[in-house]
PDB file of C-alpha atoms in Angstrom:
ATOM      1  CA  MET A   1    -102.212-139.318 -89.732  1.00 53.00           C
ATOM      2  CA  LEU A   2     -99.216-138.333 -91.815  1.00 53.00           C
ATOM      3  CA  THR A   3     -99.612-138.052 -95.514  1.00 59.00           C
ATOM      4  CA  ASN A   4     -96.896-138.763 -98.004  1.00 58.00           C
ATOM      5  CA  GLU A   5     -96.394-135.062 -98.505  1.00 62.00           C
ATOM      6  CA  SER A   6     -95.903-134.372 -94.785  1.00 57.00           C
ATOM      7  CA  ARG A   7     -93.474-137.301 -94.528  1.00 56.00           C
ATOM      8  CA  GLN A   8     -91.480-136.040 -97.458  1.00 57.00           C
ATOM      9  CA  SER A   9     -91.511-132.537 -95.975  1.00 57.00           C
ATOM     10  CA  LYS A  10     -90.117-133.811 -92.638  1.00 55.00           C
ATOM     11  CA  GLN A  11     -87.451-135.840 -94.423  1.00 55.00           C
ATOM     12  CA  LYS A  12     -86.367-132.782 -96.377  1.00 55.00           C
ATOM     13  CA  GLN A  13     -86.129-130.792 -93.157  1.00 55.00           C
ATOM     14  CA  GLY A  14     -84.026-133.590 -91.607  1.00 52.00           C
ATOM     15  CA  GLU A  15     -81.763-133.703 -94.638  1.00 55.00           C
ATOM     16  CA  GLU A  16     -81.346-129.950 -94.519  1.00 56.00           C
ATOM     17  CA  MET A  17     -80.237-130.102 -90.874  1.00 57.00           C
ATOM     18  CA  SER A  18     -76.447-129.896 -90.901  1.00 67.00           C
ATOM     19  CA  TRP A  19     -74.259-132.524 -89.244  1.00 59.00           C
ATOM     20  CA  VAL A  20     -73.114-129.864 -86.753  1.00 61.00           C
ATOM     21  CA  GLN A  21     -76.628-129.513 -85.445  1.00 71.00           C
ATOM     22  CA  SER A  22     -77.183-133.223 -84.951  1.00 80.00           C
ATOM     23  CA  ILE A  23     -77.424-134.565 -81.409  1.00 84.00           C
ATOM     24  CA  ARG A  24     -75.006-137.364 -82.210  1.00 83.00           C
ATOM     25  CA  THR A  25     -72.301-134.880 -83.212  1.00 85.00           C
ATOM     26  CA  LYS A  26     -72.853-132.832 -80.074  1.00 86.00           C
ATOM     27  CA  ILE A  27     -72.533-135.898 -77.869  1.00 90.00           C
ATOM     28  CA  ILE A  28     -69.361-137.034 -79.636  1.00 91.00           C
ATOM     29  CA  PHE A  29     -67.898-133.551 -79.285  1.00 91.00           C
ATOM     30  CA  MET A  30     -68.709-133.411 -75.552  1.00 93.00           C
ATOM     31  CA  VAL A  31     -67.173-136.866 -74.948  1.00 95.00           C
ATOM     32  CA  PHE A  32     -64.041-135.825 -76.871  1.00 95.00           C
ATOM     33  CA  LEU A  33     -63.797-132.548 -74.930  1.00 95.00           C
ATOM     34  CA  CYS A  34     -64.134-134.399 -71.597  1.00 95.00           C
ATOM     35  CA  MET A  35     -61.380-136.823 -72.636  1.00 96.00           C
ATOM     36  CA  VAL A  36     -59.044-133.955 -73.575  1.00 96.00           C
ATOM     37  CA  ILE A  37     -59.700-132.237 -70.236  1.00 96.00           C
ATOM     38  CA  LEU A  38     -59.082-135.480 -68.302  1.00 95.00           C
ATOM     39  CA  VAL A  39     -55.814-136.123 -70.152  1.00 94.00           C
ATOM     40  CA  ALA A  40     -54.655-132.536 -69.466  1.00 93.00           C
ATOM     41  CA  ILE A  41     -55.487-132.798 -65.754  1.00 92.00           C
ATOM     42  CA  SER A  42     -53.797-136.215 -65.475  1.00 91.00           C
ATOM     43  CA  THR A  43     -50.680-134.880 -67.178  1.00 90.00           C
ATOM     44  CA  MET A  44     -50.481-131.853 -64.892  1.00 89.00           C
ATOM     45  CA  LEU A  45     -50.889-134.008 -61.780  1.00 87.00           C
ATOM     46  CA  SER A  46     -48.270-136.486 -63.008  1.00 86.00           C
ATOM     47  CA  VAL A  47     -45.750-133.752 -63.781  1.00 84.00           C
ATOM     48  CA  ASN A  48     -46.248-132.161 -60.347  1.00 79.00           C
ATOM     49  CA  GLY A  49     -45.844-135.543 -58.683  1.00 79.00           C
ATOM     50  CA  MET A  50     -42.664-136.251 -60.636  1.00 82.00           C
ATOM     51  CA  ARG A  51     -41.241-132.856 -59.647  1.00 78.00           C
ATOM     52  CA  GLY A  52     -41.833-133.654 -55.993  1.00 78.00           C
ATOM     53  CA  ASN A  53     -40.252-137.083 -56.396  1.00 81.00           C
ATOM     54  CA  TYR A  54     -37.266-135.596 -58.223  1.00 76.00           C
ATOM     55  CA  ARG A  55     -36.849-132.987 -55.483  1.00 76.00           C
ATOM     56  CA  ASN A  56     -36.925-135.675 -52.775  1.00 79.00           C
ATOM     57  CA  ILE A  57     -34.453-137.886 -54.648  1.00 80.00           C
ATOM     58  CA  THR A  58     -32.117-134.915 -55.087  1.00 77.00           C
ATOM     59  CA  LYS A  59     -32.363-134.015 -51.397  1.00 77.00           C
ATOM     60  CA  ASN A  60     -31.673-137.611 -50.343  1.00 79.00           C
ATOM     61  CA  TYR A  61     -28.700-137.805 -52.695  1.00 76.00           C
ATOM     62  CA  MET A  62     -27.362-134.505 -51.340  1.00 76.00           C
ATOM     63  CA  TYR A  63     -27.815-135.733 -47.795  1.00 77.00           C
ATOM     64  CA  ASP A  64     -25.879-138.933 -48.498  1.00 78.00           C
ATOM     65  CA  LEU A  65     -23.101-137.015 -50.271  1.00 72.00           C
ATOM     66  CA  ALA A  66     -22.774-134.476 -47.485  1.00 70.00           C
ATOM     67  CA  VAL A  67     -22.782-137.070 -44.721  1.00 72.00           C
ATOM     68  CA  TYR A  68     -20.124-139.028 -46.611  1.00 71.00           C
ATOM     69  CA  ALA A  69     -18.049-135.880 -47.089  1.00 69.00           C
ATOM     70  CA  GLY A  70     -18.548-134.848 -43.487  1.00 66.00           C
ATOM     71  CA  LYS A  71     -17.494-138.177 -42.011  1.00 68.00           C
ATOM     72  CA  GLY A  72     -15.225-139.585 -44.693  1.00 66.00           C
ATOM     73  CA  ILE A  73     -13.409-136.488 -45.895  1.00 70.00           C
ATOM     74  CA  LEU A  74     -13.674-134.028 -43.028  1.00 68.00           C
ATOM     75  CA  GLY A  75     -13.869-136.463 -40.131  1.00 66.00           C
ATOM     76  CA  ASP A  76     -10.524-135.472 -38.646  1.00 66.00           C
ATOM     77  CA  GLY A  77     -11.257-131.741 -38.892  1.00 65.00           C
ATOM     78  CA  GLN A  78      -8.113-131.029 -40.941  1.00 71.00           C
ATOM     79  CA  MET A  79      -8.157-129.417 -44.400  1.00 75.00           C
ATOM     80  CA  ASN A  80      -5.464-130.202 -46.963  1.00 77.00           C
ATOM     81  CA  GLU A  81      -4.953-130.231 -50.737  1.00 79.00           C
ATOM     82  CA  THR A  82      -6.164-133.832 -51.128  1.00 80.00           C
ATOM     83  CA  LYS A  83      -9.391-133.024 -49.316  1.00 79.00           C
ATOM     84  CA  PHE A  84      -9.856-129.885 -51.437  1.00 80.00           C
ATOM     85  CA  GLU A  85      -9.543-132.049 -54.552  1.00 80.00           C
ATOM     86  CA  MET A  86     -12.138-134.509 -53.218  1.00 79.00           C
ATOM     87  CA  LEU A  87     -14.536-131.707 -52.276  1.00 78.00           C
ATOM     88  CA  GLU A  88     -14.187-130.129 -55.739  1.00 80.00           C
ATOM     89  CA  LYS A  89     -15.486-133.357 -57.281  1.00 78.00           C
ATOM     90  CA  ILE A  90     -18.638-133.546 -55.168  1.00 76.00           C
ATOM     91  CA  THR A  91     -21.667-132.619 -57.274  1.00 75.00           C
ATOM     92  CA  VAL A  92     -25.218-133.758 -57.823  1.00 73.00           C
ATOM     93  CA  GLN A  93     -25.237-135.516 -61.175  1.00 74.00           C
ATOM     94  CA  GLY A  94     -27.287-133.632 -63.754  1.00 73.00           C
ATOM     95  CA  ILE A  95     -27.215-130.349 -61.846  1.00 73.00           C
ATOM     96  CA  ASP A  96     -24.339-128.292 -63.203  1.00 73.00           C
ATOM     97  CA  SER A  97     -24.619-125.630 -60.510  1.00 74.00           C
ATOM     98  CA  SER A  98     -24.161-128.087 -57.627  1.00 77.00           C
ATOM     99  CA  TYR A  99     -21.057-128.017 -55.463  1.00 80.00           C
ATOM    100  CA  ALA A 100     -19.829-128.686 -51.956  1.00 79.00           C
ATOM    101  CA  TYR A 101     -18.543-126.099 -49.505  1.00 80.00           C
ATOM    102  CA  VAL A 102     -17.366-126.290 -45.921  1.00 82.00           C
ATOM    103  CA  VAL A 103     -17.987-123.722 -43.203  1.00 81.00           C
ATOM    104  CA  SER A 104     -16.380-123.603 -39.771  1.00 80.00           C
ATOM    105  CA  LYS A 105     -18.342-123.252 -36.547  1.00 78.00           C
ATOM    106  CA  ASP A 106     -17.649-119.506 -36.534  1.00 82.00           C
ATOM    107  CA  GLY A 107     -19.093-119.076 -40.054  1.00 84.00           C
ATOM    108  CA  THR A 108     -15.843-118.842 -42.007  1.00 86.00           C
ATOM    109  CA  MET A 109     -15.630-120.563 -45.383  1.00 86.00           C
ATOM    110  CA  LEU A 110     -13.010-123.321 -45.134  1.00 84.00           C
ATOM    111  CA  PHE A 111     -13.634-124.590 -48.655  1.00 84.00           C
ATOM    112  CA  HIS A 112     -15.606-123.205 -51.603  1.00 86.00           C
ATOM    113  CA  PRO A 113     -15.175-123.769 -55.349  1.00 85.00           C
ATOM    114  CA  THR A 114     -14.924-119.979 -55.697  1.00 86.00           C
ATOM    115  CA  THR A 115     -11.557-119.621 -53.978  1.00 85.00           C
ATOM    116  CA  ASP A 116     -12.121-115.912 -53.294  1.00 91.00           C
ATOM    117  CA  LYS A 117     -14.762-116.926 -50.719  1.00 89.00           C
ATOM    118  CA  ILE A 118     -12.383-119.101 -48.660  1.00 89.00           C
ATOM    119  CA  GLY A 119     -11.553-117.388 -45.371  1.00 91.00           C
ATOM    120  CA  LYS A 120     -14.550-115.039 -45.622  1.00 92.00           C
ATOM    121  CA  PRO A 121     -17.854-115.176 -43.720  1.00 90.00           C
ATOM    122  CA  VAL A 122     -20.591-117.349 -45.189  1.00 86.00           C
ATOM    123  CA  GLU A 123     -23.346-115.457 -47.083  1.00 82.00           C
ATOM    124  CA  ASN A 124     -26.061-118.096 -46.749  1.00 78.00           C
ATOM    125  CA  GLU A 125     -28.626-117.252 -44.033  1.00 80.00           C
ATOM    126  CA  VAL A 126     -29.480-120.921 -43.494  1.00 79.00           C
ATOM    127  CA  VAL A 127     -25.848-121.780 -42.746  1.00 79.00           C
ATOM    128  CA  LYS A 128     -25.487-118.666 -40.595  1.00 82.00           C
ATOM    129  CA  GLY A 129     -28.317-120.072 -38.490  1.00 82.00           C
ATOM    130  CA  VAL A 130     -26.398-123.331 -38.050  1.00 79.00           C
ATOM    131  CA  THR A 131     -23.222-121.518 -37.021  1.00 81.00           C
ATOM    132  CA  ASP A 132     -25.229-119.448 -34.530  1.00 83.00           C
ATOM    133  CA  ASP A 133     -26.614-122.693 -33.062  1.00 81.00           C
ATOM    134  CA  LEU A 134     -23.111-124.186 -32.848  1.00 77.00           C
ATOM    135  CA  LYS A 135     -21.796-121.095 -31.044  1.00 80.00           C
ATOM    136  CA  THR A 136     -24.420-121.628 -28.343  1.00 83.00           C
ATOM    137  CA  GLY A 137     -23.588-125.328 -28.039  1.00 79.00           C
ATOM    138  CA  LYS A 138     -26.651-126.609 -29.891  1.00 81.00           C
ATOM    139  CA  ILE A 139     -25.763-129.249 -32.488  1.00 75.00           C
ATOM    140  CA  PRO A 140     -28.469-129.257 -35.180  1.00 74.00           C
ATOM    141  CA  GLU A 141     -29.621-132.476 -36.772  1.00 76.00           C
ATOM    142  CA  PRO A 142     -28.575-132.847 -40.411  1.00 76.00           C
ATOM    143  CA  GLU A 143     -31.275-131.825 -42.856  1.00 77.00           C
ATOM    144  CA  VAL A 144     -31.577-130.609 -46.433  1.00 79.00           C
ATOM    145  CA  VAL A 145     -33.133-127.151 -46.580  1.00 78.00           C
ATOM    146  CA  GLU A 146     -34.302-124.917 -49.421  1.00 79.00           C
ATOM    147  CA  TYR A 147     -33.432-121.241 -49.561  1.00 78.00           C
ATOM    148  CA  GLU A 148     -33.345-118.420 -52.069  1.00 80.00           C
ATOM    149  CA  PHE A 149     -29.987-116.964 -53.074  1.00 76.00           C
ATOM    150  CA  LYS A 150     -29.704-114.177 -55.644  1.00 81.00           C
ATOM    151  CA  GLY A 151     -33.135-114.962 -57.059  1.00 83.00           C
ATOM    152  CA  SER A 152     -32.664-118.742 -57.420  1.00 79.00           C
ATOM    153  CA  MET A 153     -33.914-121.573 -55.228  1.00 77.00           C
ATOM    154  CA  LYS A 154     -31.023-123.520 -53.723  1.00 79.00           C
ATOM    155  CA  TYR A 155     -30.625-126.561 -51.512  1.00 77.00           C
ATOM    156  CA  ALA A 156     -28.127-126.921 -48.699  1.00 77.00           C
ATOM    157  CA  LEU A 157     -27.395-129.626 -46.207  1.00 74.00           C
ATOM    158  CA  ARG A 158     -26.913-128.146 -42.795  1.00 68.00           C
ATOM    159  CA  GLY A 159     -25.441-129.680 -39.701  1.00 62.00           C
ATOM    160  CA  ALA A 160     -23.679-132.676 -41.252  1.00 49.00           C
ATOM    161  CA  GLY A 161     -20.207-134.030 -40.677  1.00 52.00           C
ATOM    162  CA  ASP A 162     -17.955-133.550 -37.717  1.00 50.00           C
ATOM    163  CA  ARG A 163     -19.614-130.664 -35.939  1.00 44.00           C
ATOM    164  CA  THR A 164     -17.020-130.162 -33.245  1.00 42.00           C
ATOM    165  CA  GLU A 165     -14.817-127.686 -35.146  1.00 40.00           C
TER     166      GLU A 165
END
């Protein structure tokens, strides 16, 4: 049986217990911590998913642009000033470093925004692989590929357009 004194003693001990030590506070803190962790994980997964979607949209847009340029601009296999002007305007919106270039079957640059490269061999290993295939008679299917060039990841569409020249 508890006496008044023992009850009062237990109440004093309970009052002296800080709010940090209470079970309720610990539970609230754990629930809050779990919510923060779940939000962080959800955000990371969403951002990674959006990056993948953005990459796929960019590749599809590049593919469409290159196929259009290959058939619509370069379809007859002839290069002229009007076609150079059209090719200079081809970019991927929102990506300042994007541009179009044209390489012949033997690997010579027919068009490049850096005019010093026109008439010189292509530097891109992915495109060199396409020109090697063309030399042997193999016509590669169009596809957007990723490659590293001077420390940066790049995209290129290989094998599009009129592949007879």
